[in-house]
Coordinates of N, CA and C and ligand atoms in Angstrom, one line a residue:
M1 N 19.5 23.4 -12.6 CA 18.4 23.6 -11.6 C 17.2 22.7 -11.7
Y2 N 16.6 22.3 -10.6 CA 15.5 21.5 -10.6 C 14.3 22.2 -10.1
D3 N 13.1 21.8 -10.6 CA 11.9 22.5 -10.2 C 11.5 21.9 -8.8
G4 N 10.6 22.7 -8.1 CA 10.1 22.4 -6.8 C 9.5 20.9 -6.7
P5 N 8.6 20.5 -7.7 CA 8.0 19.2 -7.6 C 9.0 18.1 -7.6
T6 N 10.1 18.3 -8.4 CA 11.2 17.2 -8.4 C 11.8 17.1 -7.0
R7 N 12.0 18.2 -6.3 CA 12.6 18.1 -5.0 C 11.6 17.5 -4.0
R8 N 10.3 17.9 -4.2 CA 9.3 17.3 -3.2 C 9.2 15.8 -3.4
V9 N 9.2 15.3 -4.7 CA 9.1 13.9 -5.0 C 10.3 13.2 -4.4
A10 N 11.5 13.8 -4.6 CA 12.7 13.1 -4.0 C 12.7 13.0 -2.5
L11 N 12.2 14.1 -1.8 CA 12.2 14.1 -0.4 C 11.2 13.1 0.1
A12 N 10.0 13.0 -0.6 CA 9.0 12.0 -0.2 C 9.6 10.6 -0.3
A13 N 10.3 10.4 -1.4 CA 10.9 9.0 -1.6 C 11.9 8.7 -0.5
M14 N 12.7 9.7 -0.1 CA 13.7 9.5 0.9 C 12.9 9.2 2.2
A15 N 11.9 9.9 2.5 CA 11.1 9.7 3.7 C 10.5 8.3 3.7
A16 N 10.2 7.8 2.5 CA 9.6 6.5 2.4 C 10.6 5.4 2.4
G17 N 11.9 5.7 2.5 CA 13.0 4.7 2.6 C 13.7 4.3 1.3
E18 N 13.4 5.0 0.3 CA 14.1 4.7 -1.0 C 15.6 5.1 -0.9
S19 N 16.4 4.3 -1.5 CA 17.9 4.7 -1.4 C 18.2 5.9 -2.3
L20 N 19.3 6.6 -1.9 CA 19.7 7.8 -2.8 C 20.0 7.3 -4.1
S21 N 20.7 6.2 -4.3 CA 21.1 5.7 -5.6 C 19.9 5.5 -6.5
S22 N 18.8 4.8 -5.9 CA 17.6 4.6 -6.6 C 16.9 5.8 -7.0
I23 N 16.8 6.8 -6.2 CA 16.1 8.0 -6.5 C 16.9 8.8 -7.5
S24 N 18.2 8.7 -7.4 CA 19.1 9.5 -8.3 C 18.9 8.9 -9.8
R25 N 18.8 7.6 -9.9 CA 18.6 7.0 -11.2 C 17.3 7.3 -11.7
R26 N 16.3 7.3 -10.8 CA 14.9 7.4 -11.2 C 14.6 8.9 -11.7
L27 N 15.1 9.8 -10.9 CA 14.8 11.2 -11.2 C 15.8 12.0 -12.0
G28 N 17.0 11.3 -12.2 CA 18.1 12.0 -12.9 C 18.7 13.2 -12.1
V29 N 18.7 13.0 -10.8 CA 19.3 14.0 -9.9 C 20.6 13.5 -9.3
S30 N 21.6 14.2 -9.2 CA 22.8 13.6 -8.6 C 22.7 13.3 -7.2
R31 N 23.4 12.4 -6.7 CA 23.4 12.0 -5.2 C 23.8 13.2 -4.4
A32 N 24.8 13.9 -4.9 CA 25.2 15.1 -4.0 C 24.1 16.1 -3.9
T33 N 23.3 16.3 -4.9 CA 22.1 17.2 -4.8 C 21.1 16.6 -3.9
L34 N 20.9 15.3 -4.0 CA 19.9 14.7 -3.1 C 20.3 14.8 -1.6
R35 N 21.6 14.6 -1.4 CA 22.2 14.7 0.0 C 22.0 16.2 0.5
D36 N 22.2 17.1 -0.4 CA 22.0 18.6 0.0 C 20.6 18.8 0.4
W37 N 19.7 18.3 -0.5 CA 18.2 18.6 -0.2 C 17.9 18.0 1.2
R38 N 18.4 16.7 1.4 CA 18.1 16.0 2.7 C 18.7 16.8 3.8
D39 N 19.9 17.3 3.7 CA 20.5 17.9 4.9 C 20.1 19.3 5.2
T40 N 19.4 19.9 4.2 CA 19.0 21.3 4.4 C 17.5 21.3 4.8
L41 N 16.9 20.2 5.2 CA 15.5 20.2 5.7 C 15.5 20.9 7.0
P42 N 14.4 21.5 7.5 CA 14.3 22.2 8.8 C 14.8 21.2 9.9
S43 N 15.3 21.8 10.9 CA 15.9 20.9 11.9 C 14.8 20.1 12.7
G44 N 15.2 19.1 13.3 CA 14.3 18.2 13.9 C 14.4 16.8 13.3
S45 N 14.1 15.8 14.1 CA 14.2 14.5 13.5 C 12.9 13.9 13.0
A46 N 12.9 13.1 12.0 CA 11.7 12.5 11.4 C 11.0 11.7 12.5
S47 N 11.8 11.2 13.5 CA 11.2 10.3 14.4 C 10.8 11.1 15.7
D48 N 10.7 12.4 15.5 CA 10.3 13.2 16.7 C 8.8 13.0 17.0
C49 N 8.5 11.8 17.4 CA 7.1 11.5 17.6 C 6.5 12.0 18.8
P50 N 5.3 12.7 18.8 CA 4.7 13.2 20.0 C 4.4 12.1 21.0
R51 N 4.1 10.9 20.5 CA 3.7 9.8 21.4 C 4.9 9.0 21.9
C52 N 5.8 8.7 21.1 CA 6.9 7.8 21.7 C 8.2 8.5 21.8
A53 N 8.3 9.8 21.4 CA 9.6 10.5 21.6 C 9.4 11.9 22.3
G54 N 8.1 12.1 22.7 CA 7.9 13.3 23.4 C 7.9 14.6 22.6
G55 N 7.8 14.4 21.3 CA 7.8 15.6 20.4 C 6.6 16.5 20.6
P56 N 6.6 17.7 20.0 CA 5.4 18.6 20.2 C 4.2 18.1 19.4
L57 N 3.1 18.3 19.9 CA 1.9 18.0 19.1 C 0.9 19.3 19.1
P58 N 0.8 20.0 18.0 CA -0.1 21.1 18.0 C -1.5 20.6 18.0
E59 N -2.2 20.9 19.2 CA -3.4 20.1 19.4 C -4.6 20.6 18.5
S60 N -4.7 21.8 18.3 CA -5.8 22.3 17.4 C -5.7 21.7 16.0
Q61 N -4.5 21.8 15.5 CA -4.3 21.2 14.1 C -4.4 19.7 14.1
Y62 N -4.0 19.0 15.2 CA -4.2 17.6 15.3 C -5.7 17.2 15.3
A63 N -6.5 18.0 16.1 CA -7.9 17.7 16.1 C -8.6 17.8 14.7
H64 N -8.1 18.8 14.0 CA -8.6 19.0 12.6 C -8.2 17.8 11.7
L65 N -6.9 17.4 11.9 CA -6.4 16.3 11.0 C -7.1 15.0 11.4
L66 N -7.4 14.8 12.7 CA -8.2 13.7 13.2 C -9.5 13.6 12.5
G67 N -10.2 14.8 12.4 CA -11.5 14.8 11.7 C -11.4 14.4 10.3
L68 N -10.3 14.9 9.6 CA -10.1 14.6 8.2 C -9.8 13.1 8.0
Y69 N -9.0 12.6 8.9 CA -8.6 11.2 8.9 C -9.8 10.3 9.1
L70 N -10.6 10.6 10.1 CA -11.8 9.8 10.3 C -12.8 9.9 9.2
G71 N -12.8 11.1 8.5 CA -13.8 11.2 7.4 C -13.3 10.6 6.2
D72 N -12.2 11.1 5.6 CA -11.7 10.6 4.3 C -10.2 10.2 4.2
G73 N -9.8 9.8 5.4 CA -8.3 9.4 5.4 C -8.0 8.0 5.6
C74 N -6.9 7.6 5.3 CA -6.4 6.2 5.6 C -4.9 6.1 5.8
L75 N -4.5 5.1 6.5 CA -3.1 4.8 6.6 C -2.8 3.5 5.9
S76 N -1.6 3.4 5.2 CA -1.3 2.2 4.6 C 0.2 2.0 4.8
E77 N 0.6 0.7 5.0 CA 2.0 0.5 5.2 C 2.7 0.5 3.9
H78 N 3.8 1.3 3.8 CA 4.4 1.5 2.6 C 5.6 0.5 2.5
K79 N 6.8 0.9 3.0 CA 7.9 -0.1 3.1 C 8.7 0.3 4.2
K80 N 9.5 -0.7 4.7 CA 10.4 -0.5 5.9 C 9.6 0.1 7.1
C81 N 8.4 -0.3 7.3 CA 7.6 0.2 8.4 C 7.3 1.7 8.3
V82 N 7.4 2.2 7.1 CA 6.9 3.6 6.9 C 5.5 3.6 6.5
Y83 N 4.7 4.4 7.0 CA 3.2 4.5 6.6 C 2.9 5.7 5.8
A84 N 2.0 5.5 4.9 CA 1.5 6.7 4.1 C 0.2 7.1 4.7
L85 N 0.1 8.3 5.1 CA -1.2 8.9 5.5 C -1.8 9.6 4.3
R86 N -3.0 9.2 3.8 CA -3.6 9.8 2.7 C -4.9 10.4 3.1
I87 N -5.1 11.7 2.7 CA -6.4 12.3 2.9 C -7.0 12.6 1.5
A88 N -8.1 12.0 1.2 CA -8.7 12.1 -0.1 C -9.5 13.4 -0.1
C89 N -9.3 14.2 -1.1 CA -10.0 15.5 -1.2 C -10.6 15.7 -2.6
D90 N -11.8 16.2 -2.6 CA -12.5 16.5 -3.9 C -11.8 17.6 -4.7
N91 N -11.5 17.4 -5.9 CA -10.9 18.4 -6.8 C -11.5 19.8 -6.7
K92 N -12.8 19.7 -6.4 CA -13.6 21.0 -6.5 C -13.3 22.0 -5.4
Y93 N -12.5 21.5 -4.4 CA -12.4 22.4 -3.2 C -10.8 22.6 -3.0
P94 N -10.2 23.5 -3.7 CA -8.8 23.7 -3.5 C -8.5 24.2 -2.1
G95 N -9.4 24.9 -1.5 CA -9.2 25.4 -0.1 C -9.1 24.2 0.8
L96 N -9.8 23.2 0.7 CA -9.8 22.0 1.5 C -8.4 21.3 1.3
I97 N -8.0 21.2 0.1 CA -6.7 20.5 -0.2 C -5.6 21.3 0.5
A98 N -5.6 22.6 0.4 CA -4.6 23.4 1.1 C -4.7 23.2 2.6
E99 N -5.9 23.2 3.2 CA -6.0 23.0 4.6 C -5.5 21.6 5.1
A100 N -5.8 20.6 4.3 CA -5.3 19.3 4.6 C -3.8 19.3 4.7
E101 N -3.2 19.9 3.7 CA -1.7 20.0 3.7 C -1.2 20.7 4.9
E102 N -1.9 21.8 5.2 CA -1.4 22.6 6.4 C -1.5 21.8 7.7
A103 N -2.6 21.1 7.8 CA -2.8 20.3 9.1 C -1.8 19.2 9.2
I104 N -1.4 18.6 8.0 CA -0.4 17.5 8.1 C 1.0 18.2 8.4
L105 N 1.3 19.2 7.8 CA 2.6 19.9 8.0 C 2.7 20.4 9.4
A106 N 1.6 20.8 10.1 CA 1.7 21.3 11.4 C 2.0 20.2 12.4
V107 N 1.4 19.0 12.1 CA 1.6 17.8 13.0 C 2.9 17.1 12.7
H108 N 3.4 17.2 11.4 CA 4.6 16.5 11.1 C 5.4 17.4 10.2
P109 N 6.1 18.4 10.7 CA 6.7 19.4 9.9 C 8.0 19.1 9.2
N110 N 8.6 18.0 9.5 CA 10.0 17.7 9.1 C 10.1 17.0 7.7
R111 N 8.9 16.7 7.1 CA 9.0 16.0 5.9 C 8.0 16.6 4.9
P112 N 8.2 16.4 3.6 CA 7.3 17.1 2.7 C 5.9 16.4 2.6
V113 N 4.9 17.2 2.2 CA 3.6 16.6 1.9 C 3.4 16.7 0.4
H114 N 2.9 15.7 -0.2 CA 2.7 15.8 -1.6 C 1.3 15.4 -2.0
R115 N 1.0 15.7 -3.3 CA -0.3 15.5 -3.8 C -0.3 14.3 -4.9
A116 N -1.2 13.4 -4.7 CA -1.3 12.3 -5.7 C -2.7 12.5 -6.4
R117 N -2.6 12.7 -7.7 CA -3.8 13.1 -8.4 C -4.5 11.8 -9.0
A118 N -5.8 11.8 -8.9 CA -6.6 10.8 -9.6 C -7.8 11.5 -10.2
V119 N -8.6 10.7 -10.9 CA -9.8 11.4 -11.6 C -10.7 12.0 -10.5
G120 N -10.9 13.3 -10.6 CA -11.8 13.9 -9.6 C -11.4 14.2 -8.2
C121 N -10.2 13.6 -7.9 CA -9.8 13.8 -6.5 C -8.3 13.9 -6.4
V122 N -7.8 14.5 -5.3 CA -6.4 14.6 -5.0 C -6.2 14.0 -3.6
S123 N -5.2 13.1 -3.5 CA -4.9 12.6 -2.2 C -3.7 13.4 -1.7
V124 N -3.8 13.9 -0.5 CA -2.7 14.6 0.1 C -2.0 13.6 1.0
V125 N -0.7 13.4 0.7 CA 0.0 12.2 1.3 C 1.2 12.6 2.0
S126 N 1.5 12.0 3.1 CA 2.7 12.2 3.9 C 3.1 10.8 4.5
Y127 N 4.5 10.6 4.4 CA 5.0 9.3 4.9 C 5.7 9.5 6.2
W128 N 5.5 8.6 7.1 CA 6.1 8.6 8.4 C 5.9 7.3 9.1
K129 N 7.0 6.9 9.8 CA 6.9 5.6 10.6 C 5.8 5.7 11.7
H130 N 5.6 7.0 12.2 CA 4.9 7.2 13.4 C 3.4 7.6 13.2
W131 N 2.9 7.6 12.0 CA 1.5 7.9 11.8 C 0.6 7.0 12.6
P132 N 0.9 5.7 12.7 CA 0.0 4.9 13.5 C 0.0 5.2 15.0
C133 N 1.1 5.8 15.5 CA 1.1 6.3 16.9 C 0.1 7.4 17.1
L134 N -0.1 8.3 16.0 CA -1.0 9.3 16.1 C -2.4 8.9 15.7
F135 N -2.6 7.9 15.0 CA -3.9 7.4 14.6 C -4.0 5.9 15.0
P136 N -4.1 5.6 16.3 CA -4.2 4.2 16.6 C -5.5 3.5 16.2
Q137 N -6.4 4.3 15.5 CA -7.6 3.7 14.9 C -7.3 2.9 13.7
H138 N -6.0 3.0 13.2 CA -5.6 2.3 12.0 C -5.8 0.8 12.2
G139 N -6.3 0.1 11.2 CA -6.5 -1.3 11.2 C -6.9 -1.8 9.8
A140 N -7.1 -3.1 9.7 CA -7.4 -3.7 8.4 C -8.8 -3.4 8.0
G141 N -9.1 -3.2 6.8 CA -10.5 -3.1 6.3 C -11.0 -1.7 6.5
P142 N -12.2 -1.4 5.8 CA -12.8 -0.1 5.9 C -13.2 0.3 7.4
K143 N -13.3 1.6 7.7 CA -13.5 2.0 9.1 C -14.8 1.5 9.6
H144 N -15.8 1.4 8.7 CA -17.2 1.1 9.1 C -17.3 -0.4 9.5
T145 N -16.3 -1.2 9.2 CA -16.4 -2.6 9.5 C -15.6 -3.0 10.7
R146 N -15.1 -2.0 11.4 CA -14.4 -2.3 12.7 C -14.7 -1.2 13.7
A147 N -14.3 -1.4 15.0 CA -14.6 -0.5 16.0 C -13.7 0.7 15.9
I148 N -14.2 1.9 16.0 CA -13.4 3.1 16.0 C -13.6 3.8 17.3
E149 N -12.5 3.7 18.2 CA -12.7 4.4 19.5 C -11.4 5.3 19.7
L150 N -11.6 6.4 20.3 CA -10.5 7.3 20.6 C -9.8 6.9 21.8
A151 N -8.5 7.1 21.8 CA -7.7 6.8 23.0 C -8.0 8.0 24.0
D152 N -7.7 7.8 25.2 CA -7.9 8.9 26.2 C -7.3 10.2 25.9
W153 N -6.0 10.1 25.4 CA -5.3 11.4 25.0 C -6.0 12.1 23.9
Q154 N -6.5 11.3 22.9 CA -7.2 11.9 21.8 C -8.5 12.6 22.3
R155 N -9.2 11.9 23.2 CA -10.5 12.5 23.7 C -10.2 13.8 24.4
E156 N -9.1 13.9 25.1 CA -8.8 15.1 25.8 C -8.5 16.3 24.8
I157 N -7.8 15.9 23.7 CA -7.6 16.9 22.7 C -8.9 17.4 22.0
V158 N -9.8 16.5 21.8 CA -11.1 16.8 21.2 C -11.9 17.7 22.2
V159 N -11.9 17.3 23.4 CA -12.6 18.2 24.4 C -12.1 19.6 24.4
A160 N -10.8 19.8 24.2 CA -10.2 21.1 24.2 C -10.5 21.8 22.8
H161 N -10.7 21.0 21.7 CA -10.8 21.6 20.4 C -11.9 20.9 19.6
P162 N -13.2 20.9 20.1 CA -14.2 20.1 19.4 C -14.5 20.7 18.0
G163 N -14.4 22.1 17.9 CA -14.8 22.7 16.6 C -13.8 22.3 15.5
M164 N -12.5 22.0 15.9 CA -11.6 21.6 14.8 C -11.8 20.2 14.4
L165 N -12.2 19.3 15.3 CA -12.6 18.0 14.9 C -13.8 18.0 14.0
L166 N -14.8 18.9 14.3 CA -16.0 19.0 13.5 C -15.6 19.6 12.1
R167 N -14.7 20.5 12.1 CA -14.3 21.1 10.8 C -13.8 20.0 9.9
G168 N -12.9 19.1 10.4 CA -12.4 18.0 9.6 C -13.5 17.1 9.2
L169 N -14.3 16.7 10.1 CA -15.4 15.7 9.8 C -16.4 16.3 8.7
F170 N -16.9 17.5 8.9 CA -17.8 18.0 8.0 C -17.2 18.4 6.7
H171 N -15.9 18.8 6.7 CA -15.3 19.1 5.4 C -15.0 17.9 4.6
S172 N -14.9 16.7 5.2 CA -14.6 15.5 4.5 C -15.8 14.7 4.1
D173 N -16.6 14.4 5.2 CA -17.8 13.6 4.9 C -19.1 14.4 5.1
G174 N -19.1 15.7 5.1 CA -20.3 16.4 5.3 C -20.4 17.6 4.2
C175 N -21.4 18.4 4.4 CA -21.6 19.5 3.6 C -22.5 20.6 4.2
R176 N -22.5 21.8 3.8 CA -23.4 22.8 4.2 C -24.3 23.1 2.9
V177 N -25.6 22.8 3.0 CA -26.5 22.9 1.9 C -27.5 24.0 2.2
A178 N -28.0 24.7 1.1 CA -29.1 25.7 1.3 C -30.4 25.0 0.9
N179 N -31.2 24.7 1.8 CA -32.5 24.2 1.5 C -33.5 25.3 1.4
W180 N -34.6 25.1 0.8 CA -35.6 26.2 0.8 C -37.1 25.6 0.9
T181 N -37.9 26.5 1.3 CA -39.3 26.1 1.5 C -40.2 27.3 1.1
T182 N -41.5 27.1 0.9 CA -42.3 28.2 0.6 C -43.4 28.3 1.7
R183 N -43.8 29.5 1.9 CA -44.9 29.8 2.9 C -45.8 30.8 2.4
T184 N -47.1 30.7 2.7 CA -48.0 31.7 2.2 C -48.2 32.8 3.3
V185 N -47.8 34.0 2.9 CA -47.9 35.1 4.0 C -48.8 36.2 3.3
A186 N -49.9 36.4 4.0 CA -50.9 37.5 3.5 C -51.3 37.2 2.0
G187 N -51.5 35.9 1.8 CA -52.0 35.6 0.4 C -50.9 35.5 -0.6
Q188 N -49.7 35.7 -0.2 CA -48.6 35.6 -1.2 C -47.7 34.5 -0.9
V189 N -47.3 33.7 -1.8 CA -46.3 32.6 -1.7 C -44.9 33.2 -1.6
K190 N -44.3 33.0 -0.5 CA -42.9 33.5 -0.4 C -42.0 32.3 -0.2
R191 N -40.8 32.5 -0.8 CA -39.7 31.5 -0.7 C -38.7 31.8 0.4
Y192 N -38.5 30.9 1.2 CA -37.5 31.1 2.3 C -36.3 30.1 2.2
E193 N -35.1 30.6 2.3 CA -34.0 29.7 2.2 C -33.5 29.5 3.6
Y194 N -33.0 28.3 3.9 CA -32.4 28.0 5.2 C -31.3 27.0 5.0
P195 N -30.1 27.4 5.5 CA -29.0 26.5 5.3 C -29.1 25.3 6.4
R196 N -28.5 24.3 6.1 CA -28.3 23.2 7.1 C -27.0 22.5 6.8
Y197 N -26.5 21.8 7.9 CA -25.3 21.0 7.7 C -25.8 19.5 7.7
M198 N -25.1 18.7 6.8 CA -25.3 17.3 6.8 C -24.0 16.6 7.0
F199 N -24.1 15.4 7.7 CA -22.8 14.6 7.8 C -23.3 13.2 7.6
S200 N -22.5 12.5 6.7 CA -22.9 11.1 6.4 C -21.7 10.2 6.6
N201 N -21.9 9.1 7.3 CA -20.8 8.2 7.5 C -21.4 6.8 7.8
E202 N -20.8 5.8 7.2 CA -21.3 4.4 7.4 C -20.9 3.9 8.8
S203 N -19.9 4.5 9.4 CA -19.5 3.9 10.7 C -20.3 4.5 11.8
A204 N -21.0 3.6 12.6 CA -21.8 4.1 13.7 C -20.9 4.8 14.7
D205 N -19.6 4.2 14.9 CA -18.7 4.8 15.9 C -18.3 6.3 15.5
I206 N -18.0 6.4 14.2 CA -17.6 7.8 13.7 C -18.8 8.8 13.9
M207 N -20.0 8.2 13.6 CA -21.2 9.1 13.7 C -21.3 9.5 15.2
G208 N -21.0 8.5 16.1 CA -21.1 8.8 17.5 C -20.1 9.9 17.9
L209 N -18.9 9.8 17.4 CA -17.9 10.8 17.7 C -18.4 12.2 17.2
C210 N -19.0 12.3 16.0 CA -19.5 13.5 15.5 C -20.6 14.1 16.5
Q211 N -21.5 13.2 16.9 CA -22.6 13.6 17.8 C -22.0 14.1 19.1
W212 N -21.0 13.4 19.6 CA -20.4 13.8 20.8 C -19.8 15.2 20.7
A213 N -19.0 15.4 19.6 CA -18.3 16.8 19.4 C -19.4 17.8 19.2
L214 N -20.5 17.5 18.6 CA -21.5 18.6 18.5 C -22.1 18.9 19.8
G215 N -22.2 17.9 20.7 CA -22.7 18.2 22.0 C -21.7 19.1 22.8
L216 N -20.4 18.9 22.5 CA -19.4 19.7 23.2 C -19.5 21.2 22.8
V217 N -20.0 21.5 21.6 CA -20.1 22.9 21.2 C -21.6 23.3 21.3
G218 N -22.4 22.5 22.0 CA -23.8 22.9 22.2 C -24.7 22.9 21.0
V219 N -24.4 22.1 20.0 CA -25.2 22.1 18.8 C -26.1 20.8 18.7
P220 N -27.4 21.1 18.7 CA -28.4 19.9 18.6 C -28.4 19.4 17.1
W221 N -28.7 18.1 17.0 CA -28.7 17.4 15.7 C -29.8 16.4 15.6
R222 N -30.2 16.0 14.4 CA -31.2 15.0 14.2 C -30.5 13.9 13.3
M223 N -31.1 12.7 13.3 CA -30.7 11.6 12.5 C -31.8 11.3 11.5
P224 N -31.9 11.9 10.3 CA -33.0 11.6 9.4 C -32.8 10.2 8.8
R225 N -31.6 9.7 8.7 CA -31.3 8.3 8.4 C -30.3 7.7 9.2
R226 N -30.2 6.4 9.2 CA -29.2 5.7 10.1 C -27.8 6.3 10.0
N227 N -27.4 6.6 8.7 CA -26.1 7.0 8.4 C -26.0 8.5 8.1
A228 N -27.0 9.3 8.4 CA -26.9 10.7 8.1 C -27.4 11.6 9.2
L229 N -26.6 12.6 9.5 CA -27.0 13.5 10.6 C -27.3 14.9 10.0
S230 N -28.2 15.6 10.6 CA -28.6 16.9 10.1 C -28.6 17.9 11.2
V231 N -28.0 19.1 10.9 CA -28.0 20.3 11.9 C -28.8 21.3 11.2
A232 N -30.0 21.7 11.7 CA -30.9 22.6 10.9 C -31.4 23.8 11.7
R233 N -31.3 23.8 13.0 CA -31.8 24.9 13.8 C -30.9 26.1 13.5
R234 N -31.6 27.3 13.4 CA -30.9 28.5 12.9 C -29.6 28.8 13.8
E235 N -29.8 28.7 15.1 CA -28.7 29.1 16.0 C -27.6 28.0 16.0
A236 N -28.0 26.8 15.7 CA -27.1 25.7 15.6 C -26.2 25.8 14.4
V237 N -26.9 26.2 13.3 CA -26.2 26.4 12.0 C -25.2 27.6 12.2
A238 N -25.6 28.6 12.9 CA -24.7 29.8 13.1 C -23.5 29.4 13.9
T239 N -23.7 28.5 14.9 CA -22.5 28.0 15.7 C -21.6 27.2 14.8
L240 N -22.2 26.3 14.0 CA -21.3 25.6 13.1 C -20.6 26.4 12.0
D241 N -21.3 27.5 11.6 CA -20.6 28.5 10.7 C -19.3 29.0 11.3
L242 N -19.3 29.2 12.6 CA -18.0 29.7 13.3 C -16.9 28.7 13.2
H243 N -17.3 27.4 13.3 CA -16.2 26.3 13.4 C -16.0 25.7 12.0
V244 N -17.0 25.6 11.1 CA -16.9 24.8 9.9 C -17.0 25.6 8.7
G245 N -18.2 26.1 8.4 CA -18.4 26.9 7.2 C -18.5 26.0 6.0
P246 N -18.9 26.6 4.8 CA -19.0 25.9 3.6 C -17.7 25.4 3.1
K247 N -17.7 24.3 2.3 CA -16.4 23.9 1.6 C -16.0 25.0 0.6
F248 N -14.7 25.1 0.5 CA -14.2 26.1 -0.4 C -13.0 25.7 -1.2
Ligands
ZN1 ZN1 5.7 7.1 17.6

């Protein structure tokens, strides 16, 4: 018997194009078992791409994943035209790691998602030839050094699900913080706490997308710095609490 992680590693390697013989040697699993694992995956083709093969695209989860990708995600070419989608997640927030896995599995359900651990962070990784179809923003270099524009079909999805894009953006490159202030009331100094949301990103284009999505849910924002956005009005914070909430 093999443990679940061995099976996940083997399936990820198959999805990335490694041969059964190579995986068999590397993991010490027979080729018959590997074939069995491959052939008992849920039905549907790995190339069931929503963009070029008319496959289904769950829009709400896609909007969420788009936010995570724009915040802390990247695509890299792996081998044989297979791309790795990586969403970097802070170790401190297991709920966010689980949500990133769920979003990826919802969009690309036929292949395993796995976790690559590094110091202080976990990358949630999925291999697919068609990730660039879903994230045409993919390009060379960091996102803030190139133009990031949404395709028309992506904009339509965000207009339908702006809160999910914001959830992805704020949970990757933002935070909900509790600020406080003091006020003197009837001679007594009182402490008042007020939460606010912050979003930081070096890309002016991604900042613009965040501002646009906030406008779609009717949330006013300020820019205390060129690369930092703040949402502080009480009713605006309450609206974002419905869509985003604290990291967990
Ligand atoms: Zn495609």
